[in-house]
PDB file of C-alpha atoms in Angstrom:
ATOM      1  CA  UNK A   1     155.609-244.181  25.309  1.00 45.00           C
ATOM      2  CA  UNK A   2     155.920-245.563  21.829  1.00 50.00           C
ATOM      3  CA  UNK A   3     159.226-245.189  20.063  1.00 49.00           C
ATOM      4  CA  UNK A   4     160.050-245.262  16.398  1.00 58.00           C
ATOM      5  CA  UNK A   5     162.957-247.641  15.821  1.00 54.00           C
ATOM      6  CA  UNK A   6     165.909-245.477  14.774  1.00 71.00           C
ATOM      7  CA  UNK A   7     168.468-248.177  14.063  1.00 83.00           C
ATOM      8  CA  UNK A   8     169.667-251.661  14.889  1.00 86.00           C
ATOM      9  CA  UNK A   9     172.493-252.338  17.336  1.00 89.00           C
ATOM     10  CA  UNK A  10     174.325-255.643  17.307  1.00 91.00           C
ATOM     11  CA  UNK A  11     175.063-257.606  20.447  1.00 93.00           C
ATOM     12  CA  UNK A  12     176.861-260.839  21.224  1.00 94.00           C
ATOM     13  CA  UNK A  13     175.657-263.252  23.875  1.00 94.00           C
ATOM     14  CA  UNK A  14     178.373-264.768  26.076  1.00 94.00           C
ATOM     15  CA  UNK A  15     178.465-266.930  29.115  1.00 95.00           C
ATOM     16  CA  UNK A  16     180.318-265.283  31.988  1.00 94.00           C
ATOM     17  CA  UNK A  17     180.524-265.347  35.759  1.00 95.00           C
ATOM     18  CA  UNK A  18     177.962-263.033  37.408  1.00 93.00           C
ATOM     19  CA  UNK A  19     179.248-262.189  40.882  1.00 93.00           C
ATOM     20  CA  UNK A  20     176.029-261.281  42.663  1.00 91.00           C
ATOM     21  CA  UNK A  21     174.407-264.521  41.401  1.00 92.00           C
ATOM     22  CA  UNK A  22     177.545-266.553  42.165  1.00 94.00           C
ATOM     23  CA  UNK A  23     177.439-268.515  38.914  1.00 95.00           C
ATOM     24  CA  UNK A  24     177.974-268.434  35.158  1.00 96.00           C
ATOM     25  CA  UNK A  25     175.085-266.920  33.220  1.00 96.00           C
ATOM     26  CA  UNK A  26     174.415-265.585  29.720  1.00 95.00           C
ATOM     27  CA  UNK A  27     174.993-261.855  29.241  1.00 94.00           C
ATOM     28  CA  UNK A  28     174.710-259.651  26.133  1.00 94.00           C
ATOM     29  CA  UNK A  29     177.531-257.255  25.128  1.00 92.00           C
ATOM     30  CA  UNK A  30     177.476-254.629  22.406  1.00 90.00           C
ATOM     31  CA  UNK A  31     179.357-255.266  19.194  1.00 90.00           C
ATOM     32  CA  UNK A  32     180.712-252.083  17.669  1.00 85.00           C
ATOM     33  CA  UNK A  33     179.819-251.400  14.068  1.00 84.00           C
ATOM     34  CA  UNK A  34     182.473-250.136  11.673  1.00 86.00           C
ATOM     35  CA  UNK A  35     184.226-246.879  12.522  1.00 90.00           C
ATOM     36  CA  UNK A  36     183.154-243.848  10.530  1.00 92.00           C
ATOM     37  CA  UNK A  37     185.987-241.381   9.954  1.00 95.00           C
ATOM     38  CA  UNK A  38     185.722-237.599   9.699  1.00 95.00           C
ATOM     39  CA  UNK A  39     185.970-237.609   5.913  1.00 96.00           C
ATOM     40  CA  UNK A  40     182.988-239.963   5.641  1.00 96.00           C
ATOM     41  CA  UNK A  41     180.926-237.885   8.092  1.00 95.00           C
ATOM     42  CA  UNK A  42     181.754-234.745   6.098  1.00 96.00           C
ATOM     43  CA  UNK A  43     180.760-236.474   2.848  1.00 96.00           C
ATOM     44  CA  UNK A  44     177.449-237.634   4.326  1.00 95.00           C
ATOM     45  CA  UNK A  45     176.718-234.229   5.914  1.00 95.00           C
ATOM     46  CA  UNK A  46     177.390-232.520   2.570  1.00 96.00           C
ATOM     47  CA  UNK A  47     175.029-234.952   0.871  1.00 95.00           C
ATOM     48  CA  UNK A  48     172.294-234.310   3.470  1.00 93.00           C
ATOM     49  CA  UNK A  49     172.705-230.536   3.562  1.00 94.00           C
ATOM     50  CA  UNK A  50     173.226-229.729  -0.105  1.00 94.00           C
ATOM     51  CA  UNK A  51     176.467-227.934   0.801  1.00 96.00           C
ATOM     52  CA  UNK A  52     179.778-228.800  -0.811  1.00 97.00           C
ATOM     53  CA  UNK A  53     182.164-231.098   1.025  1.00 97.00           C
ATOM     54  CA  UNK A  54     184.684-228.255   1.276  1.00 97.00           C
ATOM     55  CA  UNK A  55     182.090-226.000   2.953  1.00 97.00           C
ATOM     56  CA  UNK A  56     181.156-228.714   5.458  1.00 97.00           C
ATOM     57  CA  UNK A  57     184.831-229.536   6.081  1.00 97.00           C
ATOM     58  CA  UNK A  58     185.722-225.869   6.684  1.00 97.00           C
ATOM     59  CA  UNK A  59     182.819-225.538   9.126  1.00 96.00           C
ATOM     60  CA  UNK A  60     183.726-228.797  10.864  1.00 96.00           C
ATOM     61  CA  UNK A  61     187.378-227.850  11.347  1.00 96.00           C
ATOM     62  CA  UNK A  62     186.475-224.331  12.550  1.00 97.00           C
ATOM     63  CA  UNK A  63     184.012-225.809  15.058  1.00 95.00           C
ATOM     64  CA  UNK A  64     186.497-228.423  16.245  1.00 95.00           C
ATOM     65  CA  UNK A  65     189.140-225.721  16.849  1.00 96.00           C
ATOM     66  CA  UNK A  66     186.649-223.644  18.862  1.00 97.00           C
ATOM     67  CA  UNK A  67     185.463-226.761  20.705  1.00 96.00           C
ATOM     68  CA  UNK A  68     188.993-227.607  21.826  1.00 95.00           C
ATOM     69  CA  UNK A  69     189.873-224.041  22.852  1.00 97.00           C
ATOM     70  CA  UNK A  70     186.662-223.479  24.798  1.00 97.00           C
ATOM     71  CA  UNK A  71     186.773-226.842  26.534  1.00 95.00           C
ATOM     72  CA  UNK A  72     190.434-226.410  27.535  1.00 93.00           C
ATOM     73  CA  UNK A  73     189.559-222.994  29.004  1.00 96.00           C
ATOM     74  CA  UNK A  74     187.041-224.591  31.351  1.00 94.00           C
ATOM     75  CA  UNK A  75     183.799-223.873  29.526  1.00 97.00           C
ATOM     76  CA  UNK A  76     180.929-226.340  29.531  1.00 97.00           C
ATOM     77  CA  UNK A  77     179.893-226.848  25.922  1.00 97.00           C
ATOM     78  CA  UNK A  78     176.209-227.376  25.246  1.00 96.00           C
ATOM     79  CA  UNK A  79     176.207-228.814  21.740  1.00 95.00           C
ATOM     80  CA  UNK A  80     172.502-229.089  20.994  1.00 93.00           C
ATOM     81  CA  UNK A  81     171.446-232.530  19.829  1.00 90.00           C
ATOM     82  CA  UNK A  82     174.935-233.935  20.560  1.00 93.00           C
ATOM     83  CA  UNK A  83     174.741-233.192  24.279  1.00 96.00           C
ATOM     84  CA  UNK A  84     177.069-231.491  26.751  1.00 97.00           C
ATOM     85  CA  UNK A  85     180.828-231.741  27.231  1.00 97.00           C
ATOM     86  CA  UNK A  86     182.793-230.570  30.287  1.00 97.00           C
ATOM     87  CA  UNK A  87     186.141-231.188  31.906  1.00 96.00           C
ATOM     88  CA  UNK A  88     186.757-232.792  35.266  1.00 96.00           C
ATOM     89  CA  UNK A  89     189.606-234.270  37.297  1.00 95.00           C
ATOM     90  CA  UNK A  90     190.390-236.094  40.521  1.00 96.00           C
ATOM     91  CA  UNK A  91     192.644-234.452  43.069  1.00 95.00           C
ATOM     92  CA  UNK A  92     194.917-235.887  45.779  1.00 94.00           C
ATOM     93  CA  UNK A  93     194.267-234.239  49.141  1.00 95.00           C
ATOM     94  CA  UNK A  94     196.880-232.031  50.830  1.00 93.00           C
ATOM     95  CA  UNK A  95     197.354-231.193  54.503  1.00 94.00           C
ATOM     96  CA  UNK A  96     197.635-227.456  53.816  1.00 94.00           C
ATOM     97  CA  UNK A  97     196.505-225.055  51.123  1.00 94.00           C
ATOM     98  CA  UNK A  98     200.158-224.303  50.312  1.00 94.00           C
ATOM     99  CA  UNK A  99     200.810-227.990  49.509  1.00 94.00           C
ATOM    100  CA  UNK A 100     198.064-227.965  46.865  1.00 94.00           C
ATOM    101  CA  UNK A 101     199.341-227.627  43.302  1.00 94.00           C
ATOM    102  CA  UNK A 102     198.786-228.957  39.796  1.00 93.00           C
ATOM    103  CA  UNK A 103     200.860-231.978  40.859  1.00 93.00           C
ATOM    104  CA  UNK A 104     197.899-233.094  43.000  1.00 94.00           C
ATOM    105  CA  UNK A 105     195.610-233.268  39.974  1.00 95.00           C
ATOM    106  CA  UNK A 106     195.271-236.637  38.255  1.00 91.00           C
ATOM    107  CA  UNK A 107     192.743-238.572  36.167  1.00 92.00           C
ATOM    108  CA  UNK A 108     191.852-235.692  33.883  1.00 94.00           C
ATOM    109  CA  UNK A 109     188.618-236.410  32.037  1.00 95.00           C
ATOM    110  CA  UNK A 110     186.194-235.014  29.536  1.00 96.00           C
ATOM    111  CA  UNK A 111     182.671-235.838  30.599  1.00 97.00           C
ATOM    112  CA  UNK A 112     180.053-236.271  27.898  1.00 97.00           C
ATOM    113  CA  UNK A 113     176.355-236.183  28.728  1.00 97.00           C
ATOM    114  CA  UNK A 114     174.152-237.080  25.764  1.00 95.00           C
ATOM    115  CA  UNK A 115     171.100-234.976  24.978  1.00 93.00           C
ATOM    116  CA  UNK A 116     167.622-236.329  25.626  1.00 93.00           C
ATOM    117  CA  UNK A 117     167.211-236.788  21.872  1.00 90.00           C
ATOM    118  CA  UNK A 118     170.320-238.975  21.659  1.00 89.00           C
ATOM    119  CA  UNK A 119     169.137-240.984  24.665  1.00 90.00           C
ATOM    120  CA  UNK A 120     165.719-241.483  23.043  1.00 87.00           C
ATOM    121  CA  UNK A 121     167.424-242.730  19.870  1.00 85.00           C
ATOM    122  CA  UNK A 122     169.385-245.262  21.908  1.00 84.00           C
ATOM    123  CA  UNK A 123     166.285-246.491  23.700  1.00 84.00           C
ATOM    124  CA  UNK A 124     164.332-246.718  20.458  1.00 83.00           C
ATOM    125  CA  UNK A 125     166.959-248.868  18.722  1.00 85.00           C
ATOM    126  CA  UNK A 126     166.334-252.503  17.951  1.00 86.00           C
ATOM    127  CA  UNK A 127     168.845-255.152  19.028  1.00 88.00           C
ATOM    128  CA  UNK A 128     170.112-258.020  16.931  1.00 89.00           C
ATOM    129  CA  UNK A 129     171.803-260.856  18.848  1.00 90.00           C
ATOM    130  CA  UNK A 130     174.561-262.998  17.371  1.00 85.00           C
TER     131      UNK A 130
END
């Protein structure tokens, strides 16, 4: 498979202890780029789509409200190119069914599974080491 390079990710090389090798070795770690806030994403989406920023913002906020409501009602959200979101939790065991309650639930999570397209973008990125 040949991939078109979609972007460049930055990484830092550090020396650290690697347990299974039993010694210090060089390992690469990702360096986050700058954070992009919602307003910037809306501005860029408006630029790309030809819609006004207010139209994109209204759509974004309506979608985010629906996203939250649907997710908190137990739905799995398949969000196209973004991937899939679902809720999960860990639960402490109980001796009897009657002992089981919401108190037993802990480590609530939202699980994100990227789409194949997003995964391909990640694998087709170049890496720049500092």
